[in-house]
Short mmCIF file of C-alpha atoms (C1' of nucleotides) in Angstrom, two decimals:
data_model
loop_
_atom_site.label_atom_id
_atom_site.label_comp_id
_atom_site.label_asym_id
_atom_site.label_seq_id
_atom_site.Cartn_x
_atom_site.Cartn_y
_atom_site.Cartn_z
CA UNK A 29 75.09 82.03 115.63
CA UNK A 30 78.27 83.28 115.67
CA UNK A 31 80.99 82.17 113.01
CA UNK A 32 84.15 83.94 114.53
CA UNK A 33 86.20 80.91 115.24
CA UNK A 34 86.85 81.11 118.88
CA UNK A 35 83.35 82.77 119.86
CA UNK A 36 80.72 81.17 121.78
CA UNK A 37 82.67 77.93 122.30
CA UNK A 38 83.88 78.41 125.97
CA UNK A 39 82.85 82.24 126.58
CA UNK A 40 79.24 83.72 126.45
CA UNK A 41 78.50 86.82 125.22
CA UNK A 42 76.21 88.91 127.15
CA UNK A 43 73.06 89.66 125.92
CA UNK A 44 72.50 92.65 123.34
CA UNK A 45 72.09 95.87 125.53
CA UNK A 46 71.77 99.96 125.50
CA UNK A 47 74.88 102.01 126.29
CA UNK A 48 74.68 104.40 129.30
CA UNK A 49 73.81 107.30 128.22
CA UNK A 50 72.64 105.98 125.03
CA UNK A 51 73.58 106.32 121.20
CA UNK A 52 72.31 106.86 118.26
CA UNK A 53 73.47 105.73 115.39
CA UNK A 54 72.56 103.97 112.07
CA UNK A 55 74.17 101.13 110.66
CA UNK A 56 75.35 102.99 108.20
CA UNK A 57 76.94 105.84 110.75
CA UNK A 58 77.72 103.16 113.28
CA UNK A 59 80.11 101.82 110.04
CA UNK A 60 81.93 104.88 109.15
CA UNK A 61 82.44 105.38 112.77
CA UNK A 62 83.94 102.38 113.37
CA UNK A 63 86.19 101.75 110.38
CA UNK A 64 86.36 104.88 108.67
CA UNK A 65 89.37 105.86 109.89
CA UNK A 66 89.31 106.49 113.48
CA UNK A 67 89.68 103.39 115.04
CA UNK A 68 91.58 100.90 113.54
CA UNK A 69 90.36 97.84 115.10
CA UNK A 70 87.10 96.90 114.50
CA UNK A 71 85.58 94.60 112.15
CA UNK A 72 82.75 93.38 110.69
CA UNK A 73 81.24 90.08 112.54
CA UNK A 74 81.77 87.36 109.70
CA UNK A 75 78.19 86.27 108.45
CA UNK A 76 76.70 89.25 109.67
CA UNK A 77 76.04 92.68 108.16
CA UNK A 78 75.67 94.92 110.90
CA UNK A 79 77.52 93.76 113.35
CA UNK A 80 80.96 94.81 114.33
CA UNK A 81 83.78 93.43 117.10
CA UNK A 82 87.17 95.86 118.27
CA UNK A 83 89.39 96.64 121.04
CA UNK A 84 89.87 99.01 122.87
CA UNK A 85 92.63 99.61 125.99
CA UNK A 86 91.91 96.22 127.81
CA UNK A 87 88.32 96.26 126.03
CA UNK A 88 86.48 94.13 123.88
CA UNK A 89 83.07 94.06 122.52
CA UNK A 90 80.60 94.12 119.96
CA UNK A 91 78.03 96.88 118.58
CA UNK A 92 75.54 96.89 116.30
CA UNK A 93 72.55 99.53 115.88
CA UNK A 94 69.57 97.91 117.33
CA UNK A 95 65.90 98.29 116.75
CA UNK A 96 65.26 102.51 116.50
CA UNK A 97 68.57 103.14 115.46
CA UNK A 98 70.04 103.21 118.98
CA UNK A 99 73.41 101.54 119.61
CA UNK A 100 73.76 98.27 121.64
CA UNK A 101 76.60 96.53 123.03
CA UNK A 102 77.19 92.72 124.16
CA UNK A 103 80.96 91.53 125.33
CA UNK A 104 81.88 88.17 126.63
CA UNK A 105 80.60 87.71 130.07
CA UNK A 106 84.18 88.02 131.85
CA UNK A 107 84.37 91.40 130.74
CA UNK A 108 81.30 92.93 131.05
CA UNK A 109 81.81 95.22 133.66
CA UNK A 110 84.72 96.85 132.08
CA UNK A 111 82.91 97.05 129.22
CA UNK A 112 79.97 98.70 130.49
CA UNK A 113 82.42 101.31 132.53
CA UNK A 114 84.28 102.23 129.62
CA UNK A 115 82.24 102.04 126.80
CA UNK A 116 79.75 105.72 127.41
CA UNK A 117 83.93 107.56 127.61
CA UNK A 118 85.06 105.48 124.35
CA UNK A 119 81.67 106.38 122.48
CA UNK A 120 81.37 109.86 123.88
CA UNK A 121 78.39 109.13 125.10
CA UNK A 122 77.96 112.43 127.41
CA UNK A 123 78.15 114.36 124.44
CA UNK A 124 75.26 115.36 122.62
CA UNK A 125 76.48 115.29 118.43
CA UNK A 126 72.65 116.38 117.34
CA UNK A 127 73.76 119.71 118.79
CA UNK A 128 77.01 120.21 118.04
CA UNK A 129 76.62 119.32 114.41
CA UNK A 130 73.28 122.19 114.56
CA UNK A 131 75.90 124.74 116.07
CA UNK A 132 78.28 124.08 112.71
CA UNK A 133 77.87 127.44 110.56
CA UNK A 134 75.44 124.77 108.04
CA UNK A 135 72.98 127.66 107.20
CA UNK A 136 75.43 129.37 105.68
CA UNK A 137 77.67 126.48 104.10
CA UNK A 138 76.16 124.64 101.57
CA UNK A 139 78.54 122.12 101.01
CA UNK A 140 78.64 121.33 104.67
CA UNK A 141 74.76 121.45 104.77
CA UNK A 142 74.83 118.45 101.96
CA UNK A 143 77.24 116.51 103.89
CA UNK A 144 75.90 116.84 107.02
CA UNK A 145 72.50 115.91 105.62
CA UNK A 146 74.50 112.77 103.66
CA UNK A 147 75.96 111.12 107.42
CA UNK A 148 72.92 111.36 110.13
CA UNK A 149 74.76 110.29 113.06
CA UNK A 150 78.13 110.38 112.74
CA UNK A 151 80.31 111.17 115.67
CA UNK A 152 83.88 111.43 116.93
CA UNK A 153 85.53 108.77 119.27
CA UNK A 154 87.08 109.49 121.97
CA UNK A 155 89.77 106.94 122.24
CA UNK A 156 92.64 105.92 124.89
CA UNK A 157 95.42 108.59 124.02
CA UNK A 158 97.97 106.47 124.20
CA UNK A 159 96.81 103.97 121.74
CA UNK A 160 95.44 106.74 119.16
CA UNK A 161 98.60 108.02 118.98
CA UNK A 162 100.59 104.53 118.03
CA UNK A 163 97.95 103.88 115.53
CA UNK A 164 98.30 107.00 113.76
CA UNK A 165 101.89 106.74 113.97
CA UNK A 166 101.43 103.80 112.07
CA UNK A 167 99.16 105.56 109.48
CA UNK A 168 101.72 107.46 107.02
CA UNK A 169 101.23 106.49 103.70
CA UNK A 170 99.08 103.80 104.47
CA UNK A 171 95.70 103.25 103.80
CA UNK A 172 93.51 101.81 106.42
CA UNK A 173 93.72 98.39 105.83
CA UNK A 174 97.44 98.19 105.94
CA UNK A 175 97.11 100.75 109.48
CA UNK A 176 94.72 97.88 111.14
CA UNK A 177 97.24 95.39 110.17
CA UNK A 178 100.34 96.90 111.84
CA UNK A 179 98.05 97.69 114.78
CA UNK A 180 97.06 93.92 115.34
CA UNK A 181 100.55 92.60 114.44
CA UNK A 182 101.86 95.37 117.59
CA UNK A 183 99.19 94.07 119.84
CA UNK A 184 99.47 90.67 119.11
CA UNK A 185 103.54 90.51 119.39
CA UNK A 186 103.76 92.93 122.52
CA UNK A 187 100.17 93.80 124.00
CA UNK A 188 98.76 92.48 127.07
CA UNK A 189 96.20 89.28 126.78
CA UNK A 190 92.44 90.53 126.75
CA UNK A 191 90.54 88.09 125.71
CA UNK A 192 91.07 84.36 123.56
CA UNK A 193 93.16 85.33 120.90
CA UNK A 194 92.76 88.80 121.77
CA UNK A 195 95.39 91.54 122.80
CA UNK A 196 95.78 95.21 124.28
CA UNK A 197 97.82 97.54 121.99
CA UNK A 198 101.01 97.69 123.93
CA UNK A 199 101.24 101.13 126.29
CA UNK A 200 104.09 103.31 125.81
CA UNK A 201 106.11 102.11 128.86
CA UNK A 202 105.90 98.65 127.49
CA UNK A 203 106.77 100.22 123.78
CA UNK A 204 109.91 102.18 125.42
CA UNK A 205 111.60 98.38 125.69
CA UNK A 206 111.18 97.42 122.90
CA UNK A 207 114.28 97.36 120.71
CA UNK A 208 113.90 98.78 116.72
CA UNK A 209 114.28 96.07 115.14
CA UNK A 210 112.05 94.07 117.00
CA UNK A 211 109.56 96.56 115.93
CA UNK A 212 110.54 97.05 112.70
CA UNK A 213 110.26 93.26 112.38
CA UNK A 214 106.31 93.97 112.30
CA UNK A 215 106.43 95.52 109.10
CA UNK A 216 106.37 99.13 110.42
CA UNK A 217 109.02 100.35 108.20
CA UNK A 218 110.40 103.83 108.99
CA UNK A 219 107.69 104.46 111.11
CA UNK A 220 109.27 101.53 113.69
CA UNK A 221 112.40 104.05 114.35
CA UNK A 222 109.59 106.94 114.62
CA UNK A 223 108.23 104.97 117.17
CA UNK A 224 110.91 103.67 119.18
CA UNK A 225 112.01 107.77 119.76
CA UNK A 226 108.78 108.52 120.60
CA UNK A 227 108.57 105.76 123.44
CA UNK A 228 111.39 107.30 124.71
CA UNK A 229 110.55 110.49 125.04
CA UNK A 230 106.92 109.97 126.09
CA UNK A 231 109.38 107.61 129.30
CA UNK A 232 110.87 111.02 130.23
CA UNK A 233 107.15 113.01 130.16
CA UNK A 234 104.90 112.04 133.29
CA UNK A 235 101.61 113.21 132.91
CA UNK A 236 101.34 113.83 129.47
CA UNK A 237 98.28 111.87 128.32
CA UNK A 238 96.08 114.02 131.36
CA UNK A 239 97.33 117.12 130.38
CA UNK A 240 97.15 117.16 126.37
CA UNK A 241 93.04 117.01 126.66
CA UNK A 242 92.93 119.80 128.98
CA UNK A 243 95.86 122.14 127.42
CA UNK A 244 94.26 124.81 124.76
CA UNK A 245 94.54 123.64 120.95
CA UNK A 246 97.94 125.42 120.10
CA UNK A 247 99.96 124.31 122.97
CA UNK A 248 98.82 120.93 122.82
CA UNK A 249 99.49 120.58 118.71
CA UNK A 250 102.69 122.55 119.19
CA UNK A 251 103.53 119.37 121.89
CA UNK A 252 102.46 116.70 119.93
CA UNK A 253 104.80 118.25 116.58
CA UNK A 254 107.67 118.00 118.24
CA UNK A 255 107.39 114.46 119.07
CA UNK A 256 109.52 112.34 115.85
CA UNK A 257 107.41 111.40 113.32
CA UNK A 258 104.29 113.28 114.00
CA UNK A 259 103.40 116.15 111.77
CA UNK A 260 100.59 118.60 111.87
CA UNK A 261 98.49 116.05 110.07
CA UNK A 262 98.97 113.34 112.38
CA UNK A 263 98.48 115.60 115.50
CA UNK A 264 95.55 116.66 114.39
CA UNK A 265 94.23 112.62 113.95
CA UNK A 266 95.39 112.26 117.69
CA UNK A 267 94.03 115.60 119.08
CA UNK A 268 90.80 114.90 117.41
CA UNK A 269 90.07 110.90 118.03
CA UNK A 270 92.00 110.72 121.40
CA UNK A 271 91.79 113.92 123.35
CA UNK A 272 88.41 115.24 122.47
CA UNK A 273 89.99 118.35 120.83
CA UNK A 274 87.64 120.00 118.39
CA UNK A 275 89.40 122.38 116.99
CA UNK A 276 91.64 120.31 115.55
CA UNK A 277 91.59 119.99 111.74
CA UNK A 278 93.07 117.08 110.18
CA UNK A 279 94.24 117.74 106.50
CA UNK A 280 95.25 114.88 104.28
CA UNK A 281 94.92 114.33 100.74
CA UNK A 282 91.14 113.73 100.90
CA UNK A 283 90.70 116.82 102.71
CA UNK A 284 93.17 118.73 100.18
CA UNK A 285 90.80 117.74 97.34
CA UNK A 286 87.67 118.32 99.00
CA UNK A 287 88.66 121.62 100.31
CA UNK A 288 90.03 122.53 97.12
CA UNK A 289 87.01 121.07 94.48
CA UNK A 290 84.37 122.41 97.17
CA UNK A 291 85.59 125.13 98.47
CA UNK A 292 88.01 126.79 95.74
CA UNK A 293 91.12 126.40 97.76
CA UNK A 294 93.02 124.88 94.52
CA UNK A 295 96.93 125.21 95.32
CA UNK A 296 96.67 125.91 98.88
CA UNK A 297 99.16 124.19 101.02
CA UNK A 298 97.93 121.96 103.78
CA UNK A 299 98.98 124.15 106.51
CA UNK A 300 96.55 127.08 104.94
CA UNK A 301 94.08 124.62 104.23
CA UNK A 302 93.96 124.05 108.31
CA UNK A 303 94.12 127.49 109.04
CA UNK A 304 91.06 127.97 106.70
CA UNK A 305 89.42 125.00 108.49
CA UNK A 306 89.41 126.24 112.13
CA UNK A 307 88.56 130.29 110.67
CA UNK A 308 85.50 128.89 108.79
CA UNK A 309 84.55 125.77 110.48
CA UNK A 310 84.99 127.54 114.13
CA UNK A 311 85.73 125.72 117.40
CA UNK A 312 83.86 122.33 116.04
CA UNK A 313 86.05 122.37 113.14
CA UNK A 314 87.38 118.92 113.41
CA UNK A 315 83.72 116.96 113.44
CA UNK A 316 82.88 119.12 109.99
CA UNK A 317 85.77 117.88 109.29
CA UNK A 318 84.83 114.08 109.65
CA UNK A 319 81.70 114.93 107.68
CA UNK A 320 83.61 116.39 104.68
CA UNK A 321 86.02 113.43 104.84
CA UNK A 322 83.21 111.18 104.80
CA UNK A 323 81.73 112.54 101.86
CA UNK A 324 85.39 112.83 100.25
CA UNK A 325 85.88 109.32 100.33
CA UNK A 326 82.65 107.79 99.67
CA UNK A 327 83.02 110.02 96.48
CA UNK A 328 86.55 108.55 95.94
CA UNK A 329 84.57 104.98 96.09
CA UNK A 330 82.20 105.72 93.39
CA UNK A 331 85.11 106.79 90.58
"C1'" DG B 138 108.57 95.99 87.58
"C1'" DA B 139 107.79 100.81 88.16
"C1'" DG B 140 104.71 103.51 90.72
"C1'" DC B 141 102.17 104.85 94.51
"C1'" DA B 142 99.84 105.32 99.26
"C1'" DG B 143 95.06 109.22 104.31
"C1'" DG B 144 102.83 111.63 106.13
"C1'" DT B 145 107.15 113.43 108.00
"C1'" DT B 146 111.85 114.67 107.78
"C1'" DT B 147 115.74 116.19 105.45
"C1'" DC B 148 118.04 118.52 102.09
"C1'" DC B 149 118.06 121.44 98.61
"C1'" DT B 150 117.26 126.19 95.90
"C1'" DA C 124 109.75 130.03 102.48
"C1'" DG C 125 108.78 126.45 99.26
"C1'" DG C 126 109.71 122.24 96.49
"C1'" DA C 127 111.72 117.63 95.84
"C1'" DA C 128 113.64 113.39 97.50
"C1'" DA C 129 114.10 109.81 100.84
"C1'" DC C 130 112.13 106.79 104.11
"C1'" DC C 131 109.77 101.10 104.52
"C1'" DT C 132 106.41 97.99 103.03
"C1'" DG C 133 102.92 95.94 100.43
"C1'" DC C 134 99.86 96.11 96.69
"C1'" DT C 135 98.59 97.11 91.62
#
DNA sequence: GAGCAGGTTTCCT
DNA sequence: AGGAAACCTGCT
């Protein structure tokens, strides 16, 4: 069945079954969800087309969108449980996107209206803090590919066994050790030295990754910005895939363009392109967002 | 081989 | 304030 090399040799997977609460997604959705810059760790089952395996925390499992578009899960047997425990928080799965993509000011929004209409289904994750943050620490100047890369070279050189041949992204304590060059020495670049401050502050700041979902937008971005190598961009990414933070309003360079072909903001810088998100998007500006990113790039594809 | 990438910081005017 | 250059690495 499978042709992953270490699959279904020693470990079973668990049969095919329907997240609690349940999902809905398309393939298609379930795709861009998955690897359209979120998450950096899944990937598509080899030899199937629908199918995709990731990580998460000390997580591992597949998904694929069953029969009547709703989202199933299997994982190897020895980790079912944690699987099924963790997989509704990881997926969102308490929160309804039908709605909250009906409360975005659509009716009055064409653009968003057509891009809405374009990605049925597509929803945030809401990813272990820790680990969202690392990954988009990772993600300056890099395109997603490269991201992935740095993440599984970080997991597999300092993260905590999972599964066969599978590893946790290291958590910050176990990050705070680790020398710069040793990081650097997984092709991070400047970002390793980024990262190596970071650890050490995040050693000094109990409590942190509770308190940044809960604290209102501004604080929490102002907290996050003041951390080395984290900008308003990359805040943003972490406040929006990691803490459940909606009103955070990633702008990068596909955003730039779509906000200023669409929307007429040619010239704007992206700190008044973010400002114009949150006034015209509203509290839910970060999952238009996702929408008009989505579009941006699959429009990028097609030049 | 020069140029650039889903960004941030630093150093200029 | 606002613009340009530098920062690493890997790919075109």
């Amino acid at each position: 069945m499978s042709v992953l090399p270490h699959a279904a040799v020693t470990d079973s997977w668990t049969a095919w079954q329907s997240g609690v609460p349940p999902v809905r997604a398309s393939a298609a959705a379930l795709a861009e969800i998955l690897s359209g810059g979120q998450a950096f760790r899944w990937r598509r089952v080899a030899g199937t087309e629908h199918v995709w395996q990731g990580t998460w925390a000390d997580c591992h499992a597949r998904l694929r969108a069953g029969a009547d578009e709703s989202l199933e899960w299997s994982a190897p047997a020895p980790l079912a449980g944690r699987v099924a425990a963790s997989l509704g928080d990881y997926l969102a799965a308490d929160m309804d996107f039908v709605a909250l993509t009906d409360a975005l000011p659509w009716r009055t929004d064409a653009v968003l209206r057509e891009r809405l209409a374009a990605w049925p289904g597509l929803r945030l994750l809401r990813q272990p803090l820790g680990e969202t943050l690392l990954a988009f620490l990772c993600s300056s100047a890099k395109q997603i590919p490269h991201i992935a890369q740095l993440c599984e070279r970080l997991a597999q050189r300092f993260g905590e066994p999972v599964w066969e041949g599978v590893r946790a992204l290291p958590e910050w304590p176990r990050l705070a050790e680790i020398p710069e060059k040793d990081l650097r020495a997984c092709g991070l670049g400047y970002r390793a030295r980024f990262i190596h401050q970071v650890a050490q502050k995040l050693a000094a700041a109990s409590g942190w990754a509770e308190r940044l979902p809960r604290a209102p937008y501004p604080e929490a971005h102002a907290w996050l910005t003041a951390l080395p190598g984290v900008g308003p961009k990359i805040a943003d990414c972490v406040l929006l895939f990691g803490a459940g933070q909606f009103e955070a309003f990633p702008v990068d360079t596909w955003i730039l363009r779509a906000m200023a072909e669409r929307y007429g903001l040619r010239g704007w810088r992206p700190a008044q392109v973010a400002q114009f998100g949150r006034a015209h998007f509203g509290p839910l500006a970060g999952l238009a967002q996702q929408f008009l990113f989505s579009g941006e790039r699959q429009a990028g594809k097609k030049r």
